[in-house]
PDB file of C-alpha atoms in Angstrom:
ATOM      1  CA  UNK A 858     143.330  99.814 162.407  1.00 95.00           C
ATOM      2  CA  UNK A 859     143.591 102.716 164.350  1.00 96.00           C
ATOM      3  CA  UNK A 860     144.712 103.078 168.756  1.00 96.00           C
ATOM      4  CA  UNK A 861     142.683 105.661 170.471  1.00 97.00           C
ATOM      5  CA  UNK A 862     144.460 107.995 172.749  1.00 97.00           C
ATOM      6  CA  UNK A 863     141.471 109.490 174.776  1.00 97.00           C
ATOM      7  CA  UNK A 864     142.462 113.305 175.075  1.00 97.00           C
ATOM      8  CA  UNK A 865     142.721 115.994 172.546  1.00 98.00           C
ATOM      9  CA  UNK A 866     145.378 116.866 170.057  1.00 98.00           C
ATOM     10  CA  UNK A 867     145.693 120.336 171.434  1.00 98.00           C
ATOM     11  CA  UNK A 868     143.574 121.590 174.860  1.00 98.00           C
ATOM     12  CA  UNK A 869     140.526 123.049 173.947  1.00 98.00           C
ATOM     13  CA  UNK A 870     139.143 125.867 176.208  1.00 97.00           C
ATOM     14  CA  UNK A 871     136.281 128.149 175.520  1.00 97.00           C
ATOM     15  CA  UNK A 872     135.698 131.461 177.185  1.00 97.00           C
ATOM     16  CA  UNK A 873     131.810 131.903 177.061  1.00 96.00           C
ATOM     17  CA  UNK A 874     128.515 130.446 176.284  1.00 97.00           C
ATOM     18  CA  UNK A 875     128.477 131.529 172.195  1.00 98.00           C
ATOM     19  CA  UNK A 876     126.343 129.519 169.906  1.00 98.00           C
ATOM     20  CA  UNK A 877     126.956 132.044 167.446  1.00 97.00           C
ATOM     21  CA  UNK A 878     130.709 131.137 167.059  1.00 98.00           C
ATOM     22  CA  UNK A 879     129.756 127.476 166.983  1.00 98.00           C
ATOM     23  CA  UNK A 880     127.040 128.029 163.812  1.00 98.00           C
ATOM     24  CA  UNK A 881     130.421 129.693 162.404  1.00 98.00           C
ATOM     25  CA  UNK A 882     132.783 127.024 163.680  1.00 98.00           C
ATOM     26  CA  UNK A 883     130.859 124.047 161.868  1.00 98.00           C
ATOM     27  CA  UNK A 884     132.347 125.522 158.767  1.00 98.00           C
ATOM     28  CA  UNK A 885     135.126 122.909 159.479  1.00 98.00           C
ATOM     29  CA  UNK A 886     133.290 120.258 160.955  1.00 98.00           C
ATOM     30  CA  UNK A 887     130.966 119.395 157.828  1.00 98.00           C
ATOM     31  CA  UNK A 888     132.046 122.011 155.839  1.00 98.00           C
ATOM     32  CA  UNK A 889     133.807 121.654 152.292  1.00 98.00           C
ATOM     33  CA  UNK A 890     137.192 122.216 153.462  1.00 97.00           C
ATOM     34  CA  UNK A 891     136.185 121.098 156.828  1.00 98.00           C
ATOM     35  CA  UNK A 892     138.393 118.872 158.439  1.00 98.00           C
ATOM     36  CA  UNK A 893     135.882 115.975 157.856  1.00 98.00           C
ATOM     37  CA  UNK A 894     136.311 116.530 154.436  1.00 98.00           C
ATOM     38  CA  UNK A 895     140.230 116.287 154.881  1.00 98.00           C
ATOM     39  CA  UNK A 896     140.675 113.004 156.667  1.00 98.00           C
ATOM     40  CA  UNK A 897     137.682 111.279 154.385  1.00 98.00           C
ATOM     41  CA  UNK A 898     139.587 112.530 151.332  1.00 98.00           C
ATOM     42  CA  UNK A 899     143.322 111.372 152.408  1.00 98.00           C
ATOM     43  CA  UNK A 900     142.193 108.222 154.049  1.00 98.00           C
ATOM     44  CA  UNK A 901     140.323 107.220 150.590  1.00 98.00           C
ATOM     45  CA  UNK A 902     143.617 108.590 148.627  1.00 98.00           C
ATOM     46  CA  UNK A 903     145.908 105.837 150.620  1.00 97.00           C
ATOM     47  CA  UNK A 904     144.543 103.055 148.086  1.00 97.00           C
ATOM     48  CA  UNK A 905     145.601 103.996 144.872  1.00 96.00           C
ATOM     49  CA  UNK A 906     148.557 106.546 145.376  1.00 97.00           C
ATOM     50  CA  UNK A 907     152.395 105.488 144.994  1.00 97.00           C
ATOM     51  CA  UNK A 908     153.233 103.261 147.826  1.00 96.00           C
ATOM     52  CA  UNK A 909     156.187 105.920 148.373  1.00 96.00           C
ATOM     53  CA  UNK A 910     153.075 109.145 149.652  1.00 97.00           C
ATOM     54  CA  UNK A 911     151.125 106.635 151.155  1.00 98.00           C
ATOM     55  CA  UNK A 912     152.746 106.817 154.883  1.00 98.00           C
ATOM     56  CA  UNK A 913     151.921 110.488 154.564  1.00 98.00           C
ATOM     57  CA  UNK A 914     148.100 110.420 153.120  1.00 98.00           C
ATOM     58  CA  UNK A 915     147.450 107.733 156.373  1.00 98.00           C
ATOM     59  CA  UNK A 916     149.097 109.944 158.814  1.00 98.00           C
ATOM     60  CA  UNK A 917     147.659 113.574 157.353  1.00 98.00           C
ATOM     61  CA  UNK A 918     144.303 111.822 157.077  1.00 98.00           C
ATOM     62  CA  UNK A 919     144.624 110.397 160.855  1.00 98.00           C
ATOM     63  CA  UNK A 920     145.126 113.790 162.023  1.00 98.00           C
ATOM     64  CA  UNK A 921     142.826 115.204 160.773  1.00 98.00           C
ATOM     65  CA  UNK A 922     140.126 113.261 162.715  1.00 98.00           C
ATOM     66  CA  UNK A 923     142.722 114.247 165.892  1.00 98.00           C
ATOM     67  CA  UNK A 924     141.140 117.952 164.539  1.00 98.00           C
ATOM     68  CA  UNK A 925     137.944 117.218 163.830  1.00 98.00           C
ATOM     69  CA  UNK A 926     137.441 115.759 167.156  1.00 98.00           C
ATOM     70  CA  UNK A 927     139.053 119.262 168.754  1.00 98.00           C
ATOM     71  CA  UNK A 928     136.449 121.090 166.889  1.00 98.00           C
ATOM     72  CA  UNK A 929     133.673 118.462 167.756  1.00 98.00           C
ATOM     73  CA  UNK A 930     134.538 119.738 170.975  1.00 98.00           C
ATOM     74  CA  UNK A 931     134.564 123.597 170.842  1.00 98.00           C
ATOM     75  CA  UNK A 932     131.189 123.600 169.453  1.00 98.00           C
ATOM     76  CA  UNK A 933     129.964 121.214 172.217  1.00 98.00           C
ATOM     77  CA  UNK A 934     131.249 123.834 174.926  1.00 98.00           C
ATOM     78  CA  UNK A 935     130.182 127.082 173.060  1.00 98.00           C
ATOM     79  CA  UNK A 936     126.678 125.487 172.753  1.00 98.00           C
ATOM     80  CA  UNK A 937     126.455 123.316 175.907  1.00 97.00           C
ATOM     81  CA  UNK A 938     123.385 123.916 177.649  1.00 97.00           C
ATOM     82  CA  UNK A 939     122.599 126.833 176.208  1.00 97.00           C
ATOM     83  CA  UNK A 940     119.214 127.511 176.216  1.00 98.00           C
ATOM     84  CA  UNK A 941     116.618 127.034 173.247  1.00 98.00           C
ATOM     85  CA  UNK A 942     116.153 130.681 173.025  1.00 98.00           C
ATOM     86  CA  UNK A 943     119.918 131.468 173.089  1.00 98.00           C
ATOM     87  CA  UNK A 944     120.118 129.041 169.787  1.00 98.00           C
ATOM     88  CA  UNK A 945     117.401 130.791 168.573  1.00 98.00           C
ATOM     89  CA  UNK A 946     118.725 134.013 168.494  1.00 98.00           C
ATOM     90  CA  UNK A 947     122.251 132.869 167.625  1.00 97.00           C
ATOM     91  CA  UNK A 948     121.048 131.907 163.995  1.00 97.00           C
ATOM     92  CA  UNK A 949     120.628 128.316 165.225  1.00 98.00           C
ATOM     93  CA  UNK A 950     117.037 127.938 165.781  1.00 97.00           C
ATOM     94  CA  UNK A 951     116.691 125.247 162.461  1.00 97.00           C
ATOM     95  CA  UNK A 952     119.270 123.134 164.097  1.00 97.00           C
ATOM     96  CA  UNK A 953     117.854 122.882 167.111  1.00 97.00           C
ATOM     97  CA  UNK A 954     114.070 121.929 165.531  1.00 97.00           C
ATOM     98  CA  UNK A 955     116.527 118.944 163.466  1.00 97.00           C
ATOM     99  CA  UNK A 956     119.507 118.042 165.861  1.00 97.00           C
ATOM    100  CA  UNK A 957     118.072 119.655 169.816  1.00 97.00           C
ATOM    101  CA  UNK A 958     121.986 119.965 170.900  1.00 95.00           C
ATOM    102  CA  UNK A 959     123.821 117.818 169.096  1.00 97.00           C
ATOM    103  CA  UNK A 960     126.387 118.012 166.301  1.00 98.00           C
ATOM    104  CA  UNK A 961     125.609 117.253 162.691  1.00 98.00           C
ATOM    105  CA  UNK A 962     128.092 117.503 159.854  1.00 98.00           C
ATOM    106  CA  UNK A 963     126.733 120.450 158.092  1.00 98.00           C
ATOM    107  CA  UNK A 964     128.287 123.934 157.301  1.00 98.00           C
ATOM    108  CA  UNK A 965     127.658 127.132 158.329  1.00 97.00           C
ATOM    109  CA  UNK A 966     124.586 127.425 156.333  1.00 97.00           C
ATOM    110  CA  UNK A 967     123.192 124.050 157.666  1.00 96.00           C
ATOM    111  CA  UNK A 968     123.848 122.245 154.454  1.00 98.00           C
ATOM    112  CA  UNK A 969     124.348 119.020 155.050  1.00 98.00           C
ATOM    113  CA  UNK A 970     127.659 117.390 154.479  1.00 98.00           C
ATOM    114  CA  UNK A 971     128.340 115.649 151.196  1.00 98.00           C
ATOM    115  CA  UNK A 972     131.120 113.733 149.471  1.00 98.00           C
ATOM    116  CA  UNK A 973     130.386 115.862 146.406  1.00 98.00           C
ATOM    117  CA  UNK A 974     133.047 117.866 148.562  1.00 98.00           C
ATOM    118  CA  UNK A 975     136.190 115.730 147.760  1.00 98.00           C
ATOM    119  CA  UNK A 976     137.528 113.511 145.199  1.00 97.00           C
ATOM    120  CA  UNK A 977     139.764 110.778 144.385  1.00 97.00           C
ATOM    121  CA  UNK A 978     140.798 111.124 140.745  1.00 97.00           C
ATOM    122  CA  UNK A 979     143.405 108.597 140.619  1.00 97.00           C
ATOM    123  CA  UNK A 980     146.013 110.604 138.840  1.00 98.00           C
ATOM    124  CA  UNK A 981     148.640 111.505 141.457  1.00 98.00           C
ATOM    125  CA  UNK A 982     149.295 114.619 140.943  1.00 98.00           C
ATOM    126  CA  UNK A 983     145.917 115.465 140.476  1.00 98.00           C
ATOM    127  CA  UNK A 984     145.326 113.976 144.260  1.00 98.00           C
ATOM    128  CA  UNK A 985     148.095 115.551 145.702  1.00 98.00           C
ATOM    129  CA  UNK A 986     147.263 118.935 144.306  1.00 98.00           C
ATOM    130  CA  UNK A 987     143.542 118.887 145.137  1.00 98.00           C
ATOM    131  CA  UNK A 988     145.356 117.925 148.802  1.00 98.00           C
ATOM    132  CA  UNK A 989     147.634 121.404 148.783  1.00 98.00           C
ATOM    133  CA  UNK A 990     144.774 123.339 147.426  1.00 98.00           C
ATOM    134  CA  UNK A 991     142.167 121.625 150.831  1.00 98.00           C
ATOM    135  CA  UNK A 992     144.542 122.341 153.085  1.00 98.00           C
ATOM    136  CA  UNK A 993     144.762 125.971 151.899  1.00 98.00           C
ATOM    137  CA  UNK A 994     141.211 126.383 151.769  1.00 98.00           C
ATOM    138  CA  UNK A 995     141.007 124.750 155.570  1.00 98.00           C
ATOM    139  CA  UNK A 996     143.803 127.458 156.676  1.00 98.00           C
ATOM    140  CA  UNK A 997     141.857 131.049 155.147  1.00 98.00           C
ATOM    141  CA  UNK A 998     138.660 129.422 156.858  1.00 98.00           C
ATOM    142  CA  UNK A 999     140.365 129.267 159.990  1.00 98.00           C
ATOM    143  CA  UNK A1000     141.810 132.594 159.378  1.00 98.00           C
ATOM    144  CA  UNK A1001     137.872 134.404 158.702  1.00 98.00           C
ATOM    145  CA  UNK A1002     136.962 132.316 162.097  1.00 98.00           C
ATOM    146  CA  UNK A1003     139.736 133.803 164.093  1.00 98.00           C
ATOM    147  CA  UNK A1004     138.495 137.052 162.544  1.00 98.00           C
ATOM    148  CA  UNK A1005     134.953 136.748 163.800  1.00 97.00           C
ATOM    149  CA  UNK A1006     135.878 135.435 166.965  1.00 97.00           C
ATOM    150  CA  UNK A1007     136.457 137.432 169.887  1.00 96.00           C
ATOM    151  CA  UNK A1008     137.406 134.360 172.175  1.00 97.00           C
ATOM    152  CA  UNK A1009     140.817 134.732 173.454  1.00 97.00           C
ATOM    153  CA  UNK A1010     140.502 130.846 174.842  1.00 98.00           C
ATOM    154  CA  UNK A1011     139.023 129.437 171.446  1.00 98.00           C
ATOM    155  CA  UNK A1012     141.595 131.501 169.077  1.00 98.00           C
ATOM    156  CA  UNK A1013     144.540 129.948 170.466  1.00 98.00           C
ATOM    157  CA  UNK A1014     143.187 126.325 169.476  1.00 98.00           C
ATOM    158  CA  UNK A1015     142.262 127.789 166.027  1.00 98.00           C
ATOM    159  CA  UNK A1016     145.601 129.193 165.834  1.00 98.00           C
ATOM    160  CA  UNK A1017     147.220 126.162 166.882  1.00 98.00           C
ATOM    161  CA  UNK A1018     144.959 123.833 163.997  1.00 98.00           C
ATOM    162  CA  UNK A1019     145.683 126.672 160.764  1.00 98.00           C
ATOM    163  CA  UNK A1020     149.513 126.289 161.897  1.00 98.00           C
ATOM    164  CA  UNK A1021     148.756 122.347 161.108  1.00 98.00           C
ATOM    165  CA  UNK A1022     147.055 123.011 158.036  1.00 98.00           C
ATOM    166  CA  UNK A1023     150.296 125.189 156.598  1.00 98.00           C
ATOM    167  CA  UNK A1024     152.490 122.151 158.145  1.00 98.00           C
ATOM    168  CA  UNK A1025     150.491 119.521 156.057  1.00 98.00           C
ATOM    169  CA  UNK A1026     150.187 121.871 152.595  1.00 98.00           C
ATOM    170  CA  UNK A1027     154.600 121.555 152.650  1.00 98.00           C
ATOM    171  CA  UNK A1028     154.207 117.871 153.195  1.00 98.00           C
ATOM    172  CA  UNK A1029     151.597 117.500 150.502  1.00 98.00           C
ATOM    173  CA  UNK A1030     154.077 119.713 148.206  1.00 98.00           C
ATOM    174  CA  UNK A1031     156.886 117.431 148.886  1.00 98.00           C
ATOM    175  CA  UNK A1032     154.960 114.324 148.120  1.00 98.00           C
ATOM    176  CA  UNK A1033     154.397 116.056 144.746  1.00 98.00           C
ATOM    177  CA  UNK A1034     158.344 116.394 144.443  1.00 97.00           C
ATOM    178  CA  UNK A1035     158.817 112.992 145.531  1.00 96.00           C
ATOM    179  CA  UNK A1036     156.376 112.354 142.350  1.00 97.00           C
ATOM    180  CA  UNK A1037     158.269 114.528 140.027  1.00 95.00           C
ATOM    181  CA  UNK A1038     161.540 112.920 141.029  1.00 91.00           C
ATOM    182  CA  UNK A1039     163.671 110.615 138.233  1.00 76.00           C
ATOM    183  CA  UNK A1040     163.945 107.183 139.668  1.00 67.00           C
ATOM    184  CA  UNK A1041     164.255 104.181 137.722  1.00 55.00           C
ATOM    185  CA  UNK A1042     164.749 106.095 134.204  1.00 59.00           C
ATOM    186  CA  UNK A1043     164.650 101.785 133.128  1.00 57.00           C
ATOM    187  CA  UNK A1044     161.758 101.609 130.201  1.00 54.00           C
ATOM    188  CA  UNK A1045     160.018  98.698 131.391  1.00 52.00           C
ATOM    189  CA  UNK A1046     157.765  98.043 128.129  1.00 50.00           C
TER     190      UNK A1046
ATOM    191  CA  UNK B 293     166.013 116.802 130.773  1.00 70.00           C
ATOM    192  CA  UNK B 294     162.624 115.076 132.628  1.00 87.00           C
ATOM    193  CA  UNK B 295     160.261 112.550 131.431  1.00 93.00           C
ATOM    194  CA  UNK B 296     156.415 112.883 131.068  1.00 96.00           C
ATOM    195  CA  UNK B 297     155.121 109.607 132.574  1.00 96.00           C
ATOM    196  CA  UNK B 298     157.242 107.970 135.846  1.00 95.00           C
ATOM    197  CA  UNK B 299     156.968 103.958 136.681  1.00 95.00           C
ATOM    198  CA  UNK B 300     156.163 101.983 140.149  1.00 94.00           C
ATOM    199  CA  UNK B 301     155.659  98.831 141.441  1.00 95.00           C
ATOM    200  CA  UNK B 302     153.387  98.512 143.719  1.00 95.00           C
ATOM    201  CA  UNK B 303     153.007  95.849 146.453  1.00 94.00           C
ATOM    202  CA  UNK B 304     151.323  92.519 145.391  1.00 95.00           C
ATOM    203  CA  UNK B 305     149.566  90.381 148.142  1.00 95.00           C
ATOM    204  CA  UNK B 306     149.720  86.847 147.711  1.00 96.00           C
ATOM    205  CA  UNK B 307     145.881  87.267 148.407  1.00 96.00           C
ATOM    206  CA  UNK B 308     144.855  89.161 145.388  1.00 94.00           C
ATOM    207  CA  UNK B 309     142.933  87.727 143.095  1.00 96.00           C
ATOM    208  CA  UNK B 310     142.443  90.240 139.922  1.00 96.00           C
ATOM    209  CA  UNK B 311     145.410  89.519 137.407  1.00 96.00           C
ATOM    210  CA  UNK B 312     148.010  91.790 139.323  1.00 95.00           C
ATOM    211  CA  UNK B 313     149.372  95.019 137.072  1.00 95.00           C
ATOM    212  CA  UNK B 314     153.372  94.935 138.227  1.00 95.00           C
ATOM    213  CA  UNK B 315     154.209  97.864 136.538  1.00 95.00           C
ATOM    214  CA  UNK B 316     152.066 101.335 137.205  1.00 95.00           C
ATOM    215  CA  UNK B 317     152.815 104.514 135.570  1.00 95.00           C
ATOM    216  CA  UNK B 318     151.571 108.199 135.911  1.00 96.00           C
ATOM    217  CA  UNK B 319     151.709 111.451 134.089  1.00 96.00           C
ATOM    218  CA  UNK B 320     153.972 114.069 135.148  1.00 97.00           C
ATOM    219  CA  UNK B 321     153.466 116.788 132.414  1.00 97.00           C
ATOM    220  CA  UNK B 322     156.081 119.620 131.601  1.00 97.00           C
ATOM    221  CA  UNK B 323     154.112 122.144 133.793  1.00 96.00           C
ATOM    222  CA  UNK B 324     155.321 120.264 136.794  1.00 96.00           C
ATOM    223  CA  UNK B 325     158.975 121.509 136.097  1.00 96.00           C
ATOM    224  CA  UNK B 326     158.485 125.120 134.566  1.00 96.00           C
ATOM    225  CA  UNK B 327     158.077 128.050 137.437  1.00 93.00           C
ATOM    226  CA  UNK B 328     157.491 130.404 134.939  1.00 96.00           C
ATOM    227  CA  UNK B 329     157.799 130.179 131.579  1.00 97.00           C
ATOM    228  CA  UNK B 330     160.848 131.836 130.496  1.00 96.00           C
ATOM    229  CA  UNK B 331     161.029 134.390 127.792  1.00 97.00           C
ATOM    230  CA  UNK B 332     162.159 133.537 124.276  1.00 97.00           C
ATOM    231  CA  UNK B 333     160.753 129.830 124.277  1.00 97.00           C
ATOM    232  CA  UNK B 334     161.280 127.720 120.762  1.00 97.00           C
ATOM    233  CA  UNK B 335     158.059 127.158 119.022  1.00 98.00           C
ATOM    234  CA  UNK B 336     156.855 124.965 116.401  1.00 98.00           C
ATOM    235  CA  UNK B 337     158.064 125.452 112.664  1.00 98.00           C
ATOM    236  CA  UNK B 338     154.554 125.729 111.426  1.00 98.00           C
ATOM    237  CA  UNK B 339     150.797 126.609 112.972  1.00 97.00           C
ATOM    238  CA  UNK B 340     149.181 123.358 112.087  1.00 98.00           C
ATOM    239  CA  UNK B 341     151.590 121.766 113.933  1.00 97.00           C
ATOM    240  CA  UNK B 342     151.507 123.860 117.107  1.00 98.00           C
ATOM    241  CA  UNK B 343     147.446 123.706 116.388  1.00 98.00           C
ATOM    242  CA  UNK B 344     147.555 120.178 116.302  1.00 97.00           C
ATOM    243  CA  UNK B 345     149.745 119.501 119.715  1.00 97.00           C
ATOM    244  CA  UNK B 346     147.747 122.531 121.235  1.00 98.00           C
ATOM    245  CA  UNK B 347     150.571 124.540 122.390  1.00 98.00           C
ATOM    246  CA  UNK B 348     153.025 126.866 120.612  1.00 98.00           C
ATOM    247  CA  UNK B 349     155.905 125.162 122.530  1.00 98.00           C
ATOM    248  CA  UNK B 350     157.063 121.977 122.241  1.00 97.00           C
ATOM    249  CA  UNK B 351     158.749 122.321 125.687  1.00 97.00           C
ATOM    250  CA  UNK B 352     155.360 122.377 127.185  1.00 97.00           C
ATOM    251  CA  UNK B 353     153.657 119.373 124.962  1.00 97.00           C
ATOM    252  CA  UNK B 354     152.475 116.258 126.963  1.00 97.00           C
ATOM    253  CA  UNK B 355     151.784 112.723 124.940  1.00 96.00           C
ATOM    254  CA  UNK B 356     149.169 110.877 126.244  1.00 96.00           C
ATOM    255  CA  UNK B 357     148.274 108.008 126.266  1.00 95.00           C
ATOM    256  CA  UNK B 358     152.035 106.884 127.018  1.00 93.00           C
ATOM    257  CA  UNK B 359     154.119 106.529 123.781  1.00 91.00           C
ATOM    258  CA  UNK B 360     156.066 104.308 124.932  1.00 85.00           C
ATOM    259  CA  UNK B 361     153.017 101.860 126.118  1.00 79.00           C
ATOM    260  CA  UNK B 362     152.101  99.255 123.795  1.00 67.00           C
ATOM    261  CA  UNK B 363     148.627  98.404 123.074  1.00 54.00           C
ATOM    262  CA  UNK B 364     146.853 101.886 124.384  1.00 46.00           C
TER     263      UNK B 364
END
């Protein structure tokens, strides 16, 4: 089970009214690499990995919702009450005729979210590696964001989450030595 | 000197009812360990036998299933 501390991982602040970001920004709310994506695929992981990367899957996979809900939250300022038109012109006018205001997991092109995104193979290493390789995807997203942003407010927060994603690729990669290692060289068969 | 396939045990619950496996085991091919390959690696004595393992280096062959697992 999970406790839920009700504020954000990181303050969120947003400078201006820009739906145009947000239709960007959803990239990593029900995107591929999107951090939805990341804590579904981790969480899942937990069940079949070496009780030894276990801790770390759970505790990757709970932050990530910790992110998801900090992005849930920049879209909901950039787009708060902004004004049918203002969606309109901001590329968003589709959403609005499905979803009015509110957030759906889709990505920047509206798809819909999908767990055709992620796997669990089963194989370790092939987890773990599909892990590194999600978390590097999630950190050049946030990097072409940050590039198309021009809000001083809303970069520092997407600063502050591709600095996490770079933090969890090591830990993935050390789960993978952790894999690797020689323990009980014992032949048990 | 590493070996291809690594062993756990992994917790048992008095509550669970499928036949519990005591014993799991996972790949950890020779790719995991090599950087780069280095220059000058030994190769098979003869083609067929690097066509048959699919690879010209033994260094970088992988069994599977588990040679050392009976019954697979």
């Amino acid at each position: 089970m999970w406790y839920y501390e009700k504020k954000l991982q990181y303050p969120v602040k947003v400078r201006e009214c820009n739906p145009r970001l947000a239709k960007f920004l959803v990239e990593q709310y029900g995107g591929a690499d999107g951090e939805l994506a990341a804590a579904l695929r981790y969480l899942n992981q937990r069940y079949t990995i070496p009780d030894k990367v276990i801790g770390l899957l759970n505790d990757i996979g709970t932050e990530e919702f910790a992110h998801l809900e900090m992005i849930a939250t920049m879209i909901y300022k950039l787009t708060k009450d902004a004004t049918p038109e203002q969606l309109k012109a901001a590329g968003l006018g589709d959403h609005y005729v499905a979803h009015d205001s509110a957030l759906f997991y889709n990505n920047a092109s509206g798809v819909p979210f999908t767990t055709a995104y992620i796997q669990a193979k089963g194989d370790p290493i092939a987890d773990l590696y599909e892990d590194i390789a999600a978390e590097e995807k999630a950190r050049a997203t946030y990097q072409w964001i940050i590039d198309l942003s021009d809000d001083p407010d809303l970069n520092d927060g997407l600063k502050y989450l591709r600095e996490r994603e770079i933090v969890h690729s090591l830990r993935f990669r050390e789960a993978v030595e952790i894999l690797k290692e020689e323990r009980d060289r014992k032949k048990f068969f | 000197m590493f070996t291809q396939f690594k062993y756990w045990k992994p917790y048992i619950s008095p509550f669970d009812p499928c036949e519990p496996i005591r014993i799991k085991s996972y790949s950890t091919p020779p790719q995991l360990y090599i950087q780069f390959q280095p220059p000058g690696l030994p190769q098979y004595p003869t083609a067929k036998q690097a066509l048959h393992c699919g690879t010209l280096w033994p260094d970088l062959f992988s069994p599977y299933p588990n040679p050392e697992k009976k019954g697979n």
